Coordinates of C-alpha atoms in Angstrom, one line a residue:
M1 CA -16.9 -9.9 17.6
C2 CA -17.8 -6.3 16.4
A3 CA -19.6 -7.0 13.1
A4 CA -18.8 -4.3 11.3
A5 CA -15.0 -4.5 11.9
N6 CA -12.7 -7.3 10.0
L7 CA -11.0 -9.4 12.3
N8 CA -10.3 -12.2 10.1
T9 CA -6.7 -11.1 9.0
P10 CA -4.0 -13.4 9.1
L11 CA -2.6 -11.2 11.8
L12 CA -4.6 -9.4 14.6
F13 CA -3.0 -7.2 17.5
F14 CA -4.8 -6.7 21.0
S15 CA -3.1 -3.7 22.5
G16 CA -4.2 -1.1 25.4
K17 CA -3.3 0.0 28.5
G18 CA -1.8 -2.2 31.2
G19 CA -4.5 -3.8 33.3
V20 CA -7.6 -3.5 31.2
G21 CA -7.6 -7.1 30.1
K22 CA -5.6 -7.4 26.7
T23 CA -4.5 -11.0 27.5
T24 CA -8.2 -12.2 28.6
L25 CA -9.8 -10.7 25.3
A26 CA -6.9 -12.0 22.8
A27 CA -7.4 -15.6 24.6
A28 CA -11.4 -15.0 24.2
H29 CA -10.9 -14.1 20.3
A30 CA -8.6 -17.2 19.7
L31 CA -11.5 -19.3 21.3
A32 CA -14.0 -18.1 19.3
R33 CA -12.1 -18.5 16.1
A34 CA -11.2 -21.7 17.1
N35 CA -15.1 -22.4 17.4
L36 CA -15.6 -21.4 14.1
G37 CA -13.2 -24.3 13.0
K38 CA -10.0 -22.1 12.5
R39 CA -6.7 -22.7 13.5
V40 CA -5.0 -20.0 15.9
L41 CA -1.5 -19.2 17.1
L42 CA -1.8 -16.9 20.0
I43 CA 1.3 -15.0 21.0
S44 CA 2.5 -13.2 24.1
T45 CA 4.9 -10.3 23.6
D46 CA 4.4 -8.9 27.0
P47 CA 7.8 -9.2 29.1
A48 CA 5.3 -9.7 32.0
H49 CA 3.5 -12.5 30.7
N50 CA -0.2 -13.7 31.7
L51 CA -1.0 -15.7 28.7
G52 CA -0.2 -19.2 30.5
D53 CA -1.9 -18.2 33.8
T54 CA -5.3 -17.2 31.9
F55 CA -5.1 -20.6 30.3
D56 CA -3.9 -22.2 33.7
R57 CA -1.0 -23.7 31.6
E58 CA 2.9 -23.7 31.5
L59 CA 3.9 -21.6 28.5
D60 CA 7.4 -20.9 27.2
G61 CA 8.7 -20.2 23.6
T62 CA 7.5 -23.1 22.0
A63 CA 3.9 -23.3 20.7
R64 CA 1.5 -25.9 22.8
A65 CA -1.8 -26.4 22.5
V66 CA -4.0 -24.9 25.3
A67 CA -7.5 -25.5 23.6
P68 CA -9.2 -27.3 20.5
G69 CA -7.7 -25.2 17.4
V70 CA -5.4 -23.0 19.6
D71 CA -1.7 -23.0 20.1
A72 CA 0.0 -20.6 22.4
L73 CA 3.2 -19.3 23.3
E74 CA 4.9 -16.7 25.3
I75 CA 8.2 -14.8 23.8
D76 CA 10.8 -14.3 26.2
P77 CA 12.3 -11.1 25.5
D78 CA 15.6 -11.7 27.3
A79 CA 16.0 -15.2 25.7
E80 CA 15.3 -13.7 22.3
C81 CA 17.8 -10.9 22.8
R82 CA 20.6 -13.2 23.6
S83 CA 20.0 -15.4 20.8
Y84 CA 19.8 -12.2 18.4
I85 CA 23.1 -10.8 19.6
A86 CA 24.3 -14.8 19.1
R87 CA 23.4 -14.4 15.5
V88 CA 25.0 -11.1 15.2
K89 CA 28.2 -12.4 16.3
E90 CA 27.7 -15.4 14.2
N91 CA 27.2 -13.3 11.0
I92 CA 30.5 -11.0 11.5
R93 CA 32.9 -13.7 12.1
A94 CA 33.0 -14.6 8.2
T95 CA 33.7 -10.9 7.5
V96 CA 35.9 -9.5 10.5
R97 CA 39.4 -10.3 10.9
S98 CA 40.6 -12.3 13.6
S99 CA 42.7 -9.5 15.2
L100 CA 39.5 -7.4 15.3
L101 CA 37.0 -10.0 16.1
A102 CA 37.1 -9.5 20.2
E103 CA 36.8 -6.1 20.0
A104 CA 34.1 -6.4 17.5
E105 CA 32.2 -9.0 19.8
R106 CA 32.9 -6.6 22.9
H107 CA 31.1 -3.6 21.3
I108 CA 28.5 -6.1 19.9
D109 CA 27.9 -7.0 24.0
L110 CA 27.8 -3.3 24.7
A111 CA 25.1 -2.8 22.0
A112 CA 22.6 -5.5 23.6
G113 CA 22.0 -3.0 26.5
S114 CA 21.4 0.1 24.1
P115 CA 17.9 1.6 23.7
G116 CA 16.1 -0.4 20.9
A117 CA 18.1 -3.7 21.2
Y118 CA 15.3 -5.5 23.1
E119 CA 12.5 -4.4 20.5
A120 CA 14.8 -5.5 17.6
A121 CA 15.3 -8.8 19.0
L122 CA 11.5 -9.1 19.6
F123 CA 10.6 -7.9 16.1
D124 CA 13.2 -10.4 14.8
R125 CA 11.1 -13.3 16.5
M126 CA 7.8 -12.1 15.2
V127 CA 9.2 -11.9 11.9
A128 CA 10.3 -15.3 12.0
I129 CA 6.9 -16.6 13.5
I130 CA 4.8 -14.4 10.7
L131 CA 7.1 -15.6 7.7
D132 CA 8.2 -18.8 8.7
E133 CA 6.8 -20.7 11.7
A134 CA 3.0 -19.9 11.3
Q135 CA 2.8 -21.3 7.6
L136 CA 0.2 -18.8 7.3
G137 CA -2.3 -19.9 4.4
E138 CA -0.8 -23.2 4.1
E139 CA -2.5 -26.5 4.6
R140 CA -1.1 -27.2 7.9
G141 CA -0.6 -23.9 8.9
Y142 CA -2.7 -21.1 11.2
D143 CA -5.8 -19.2 9.7
Q144 CA -4.7 -16.5 12.2
V145 CA -2.0 -15.3 14.6
V146 CA -3.3 -13.2 17.4
F147 CA -0.7 -11.1 19.4
D148 CA -1.3 -10.2 22.9
T149 CA 1.0 -7.3 23.4
A150 CA 2.7 -5.3 26.1
P151 CA 1.1 -2.0 27.0
T152 CA 0.5 0.6 24.6
G153 CA 3.7 2.9 24.5
H154 CA 5.8 -0.5 24.2
T155 CA 3.7 -1.6 21.5
I156 CA 3.9 1.1 19.5
R157 CA 7.6 1.6 19.4
L158 CA 7.5 -2.2 18.3
L159 CA 5.2 -1.6 15.6
N160 CA 7.4 1.4 14.3
L161 CA 10.5 -0.7 14.1
P162 CA 10.0 -2.1 10.8
E163 CA 10.3 1.6 9.0
L164 CA 13.1 2.4 11.3
M165 CA 15.0 -0.8 10.9
G166 CA 14.4 -0.9 7.1
A167 CA 16.1 2.7 7.0
W168 CA 19.1 1.5 9.1
I169 CA 19.6 -1.6 6.9
D170 CA 19.4 0.6 3.9
G171 CA 22.2 2.6 5.2
L172 CA 24.5 -0.4 6.1
L173 CA 23.7 -1.6 2.9
R174 CA 25.2 1.5 1.0
Q175 CA 28.0 1.5 3.1
R176 CA 29.0 -2.2 2.5
H177 CA 28.3 -1.6 -1.4
E178 CA 30.8 1.3 -1.3
H179 CA 33.4 -0.6 0.6
N180 CA 33.0 -3.7 -1.8
R181 CA 33.3 -1.5 -4.7
E182 CA 36.3 0.6 -3.3
R183 CA 37.9 -2.9 -2.8
S184 CA 37.2 -4.0 -6.2
Q185 CA 39.0 -0.9 -7.5
W186 CA 41.9 -1.5 -5.1
L187 CA 42.4 -5.1 -6.2
G188 CA 41.8 -4.2 -10.1
E189 CA 38.9 -6.4 -10.2
N190 CA 36.0 -6.2 -12.7
E191 CA 33.1 -7.9 -10.5
P192 CA 32.7 -6.7 -6.8
P193 CA 33.6 -9.7 -4.6
Q194 CA 31.0 -12.0 -3.1
D195 CA 29.9 -10.6 0.5
P196 CA 27.8 -12.9 2.7
L197 CA 27.0 -9.9 4.9
Y198 CA 25.7 -7.8 2.2
E199 CA 23.9 -10.7 1.2
L200 CA 22.3 -11.5 4.6
L201 CA 21.5 -7.8 5.2
H202 CA 19.6 -7.7 1.7
E203 CA 17.5 -10.8 2.8
R204 CA 16.9 -9.2 6.0
R205 CA 15.6 -6.0 4.6
R206 CA 13.7 -8.0 2.5
R207 CA 11.8 -10.0 5.1
I208 CA 11.2 -6.8 7.2
A209 CA 9.8 -5.1 4.1
V210 CA 7.7 -7.9 3.6
V211 CA 6.2 -7.9 7.3
R212 CA 5.9 -4.1 7.2
D213 CA 3.5 -4.3 4.1
M214 CA 1.4 -6.9 5.9
L215 CA 1.2 -4.6 8.9
L216 CA -0.2 -1.7 6.9
D217 CA -2.4 -3.6 4.7
H218 CA -6.1 -3.7 6.2
E219 CA -6.7 -7.2 4.4
Q220 CA -3.6 -8.6 6.3
S221 CA -3.4 -7.1 9.8
S222 CA -6.0 -5.4 12.1
F223 CA -5.6 -4.0 15.6
V224 CA -8.0 -4.3 18.5
F225 CA -7.7 -1.6 21.4
V226 CA -8.9 -2.9 24.7
L227 CA -9.9 -0.5 27.5
T228 CA -12.2 0.0 30.2
P229 CA -14.8 2.8 30.7
E230 CA -12.3 4.6 33.0
H231 CA -10.7 8.2 32.5
L232 CA -7.0 7.1 31.8
P233 CA -7.5 4.1 29.7
V234 CA -9.7 6.3 27.3
R235 CA -7.2 9.0 27.2
E236 CA -4.5 6.6 26.3
T237 CA -6.5 4.7 23.9
Q238 CA -7.3 8.2 22.0
R239 CA -3.6 9.0 21.8
A240 CA -2.8 5.7 20.7
V241 CA -5.6 5.5 18.2
A242 CA -4.3 8.8 16.6
E243 CA -0.7 7.7 16.7
L244 CA -1.2 4.7 14.8
A245 CA -3.3 6.5 12.2
E246 CA -0.3 8.6 11.8
H247 CA 1.5 5.7 10.6
R248 CA -1.5 4.2 8.6
L249 CA -1.8 1.0 10.9
P250 CA -5.2 0.2 10.7
V251 CA -7.1 0.3 13.8
S252 CA -10.3 -1.8 13.4
A253 CA -12.3 -1.9 16.6
L254 CA -12.5 -1.3 20.2
A255 CA -13.2 -3.8 23.1
I256 CA -14.7 -2.0 26.1
N257 CA -13.9 -4.5 28.9
K258 CA -15.2 -4.8 32.4
V259 CA -18.4 -3.0 31.9
L260 CA -21.0 -3.3 34.8
P261 CA -24.1 -5.6 33.8
G262 CA -26.8 -3.3 32.5
V263 CA -24.4 0.0 31.6
A264 CA -23.3 -1.1 28.4
K265 CA -24.9 -0.4 25.0
G266 CA -26.5 2.9 25.9
A267 CA -28.2 1.6 29.0
A268 CA -26.6 4.2 31.2
K269 CA -28.2 6.9 29.4
E270 CA -31.6 6.1 30.7
P271 CA -32.3 8.3 33.9
V272 CA -31.5 6.4 36.9
G273 CA -31.5 8.8 39.5
Q274 CA -28.5 10.6 41.4
P275 CA -26.7 7.8 43.4
G276 CA -26.4 8.5 47.3
P277 CA -22.8 9.3 48.8
D278 CA -22.9 5.8 50.1
D279 CA -24.2 4.3 46.8
F280 CA -20.9 2.9 45.8
L281 CA -22.4 0.6 42.8
G282 CA -24.3 3.5 41.7
Q283 CA -21.6 5.7 41.8
R284 CA -19.4 3.3 39.7
R285 CA -22.7 2.7 37.2
A286 CA -22.9 6.4 36.6
A287 CA -19.1 7.0 36.2
Q288 CA -19.2 4.0 33.7
G289 CA -22.1 5.8 31.7
R290 CA -20.4 8.9 31.5
H291 CA -17.1 7.3 30.4
L292 CA -19.0 5.3 27.8
E293 CA -20.7 8.4 26.2
T294 CA -17.2 9.7 25.9
I295 CA -16.0 6.6 24.2
E296 CA -19.2 6.9 21.9
R297 CA -18.2 10.3 21.1
L298 CA -14.5 10.1 20.7
F299 CA -14.5 6.8 18.6
A300 CA -17.8 7.1 16.9
D301 CA -16.1 5.9 13.5
L302 CA -14.6 2.6 15.1
P303 CA -16.6 -0.5 15.7
R304 CA -17.1 -1.1 19.6
S305 CA -17.8 -4.4 21.3
F306 CA -18.8 -4.4 25.0
I307 CA -17.6 -7.0 27.5
E308 CA -19.3 -7.1 30.8
L309 CA -17.4 -7.5 34.1
Q310 CA -16.9 -11.3 35.2
S311 CA -18.3 -12.4 38.2
T312 CA -15.1 -14.2 39.0
D313 CA -11.4 -14.1 38.0
V314 CA -10.8 -15.2 34.3
H315 CA -7.9 -18.1 34.5
S316 CA -9.6 -21.2 33.3
L317 CA -10.8 -22.5 30.0
E318 CA -14.3 -22.3 31.3
A319 CA -14.0 -18.8 32.3
L320 CA -12.3 -17.8 29.1
R321 CA -15.2 -19.5 26.9
R322 CA -17.8 -17.5 28.7
V323 CA -15.6 -14.1 27.8
A324 CA -15.6 -15.8 24.1
A325 CA -19.4 -16.1 24.1
Q326 CA -19.7 -12.5 24.6
W327 CA -17.0 -11.4 22.2
Q328 CA -18.8 -13.5 19.6
Q329 CA -21.9 -11.7 20.3
G330 CA -20.4 -8.5 19.7
D331 CA -21.9 -5.0 19.8

């Protein structure tokens, strides 16, 4: 782990371009923390789940032990969306007249396919895990929740949701408050009527605000961007780090993965001669060296950790422990 980075926060997110090794590094970090005696909950929010394959285990939406001190689960976005819509329907049944209920439910079903519904359902589950299921800081709870996220663009949209959903719920609360006030005046009542839906919205707004504050707090949340020393991952990471900074989300460290042995930590800057046209490995080493120089220039203010390209695929506990050993050593 990067010695200069604070990666001991209750919430830790691994993000980056698809294919750079987010799942591997998130799993390796979880094992490294467990080696220090911590209890870790490892969660995949990526629809294309690889977490179970990485541990060579079957995973679903229920936390299961994958290693001593590490539990893991894979959030099924489709199942969460169905559950989310079912909860919305249940909530409106107490407030919508029976004659309008069928039409209201039809509109809710249509909204399930609208932009943002998937992210909203996923974020609702994340809120439940963070505030309820993980029991962070409690005697029987987890010390850290590690999120293995979807590729960068999806993750940024997801992390922006607290602000967007908070504003949306504020609008609904204002409308509901005005409706209740007018209803009280029309009925000649001094006090506004009890409104379960208003209370539900208010509680949901409170929970979203709590999680939003945690995401913005450098003592509560940290973000690791995983990249490989290649042109596209470097550029995507540059854009993502800048965008998260605009939203005050704390990027704590970079994990540069799949580095050829001997190239990391400035070794590529040593003069090695110009590789010949048929020297494939030499050309790859030279290219990685150039990209590592770019990474050092663009992200000079961020702690960086280098993980070497493994000689075998990483899909077992033994292979993950080898990566975890490198991750623990840090930069």
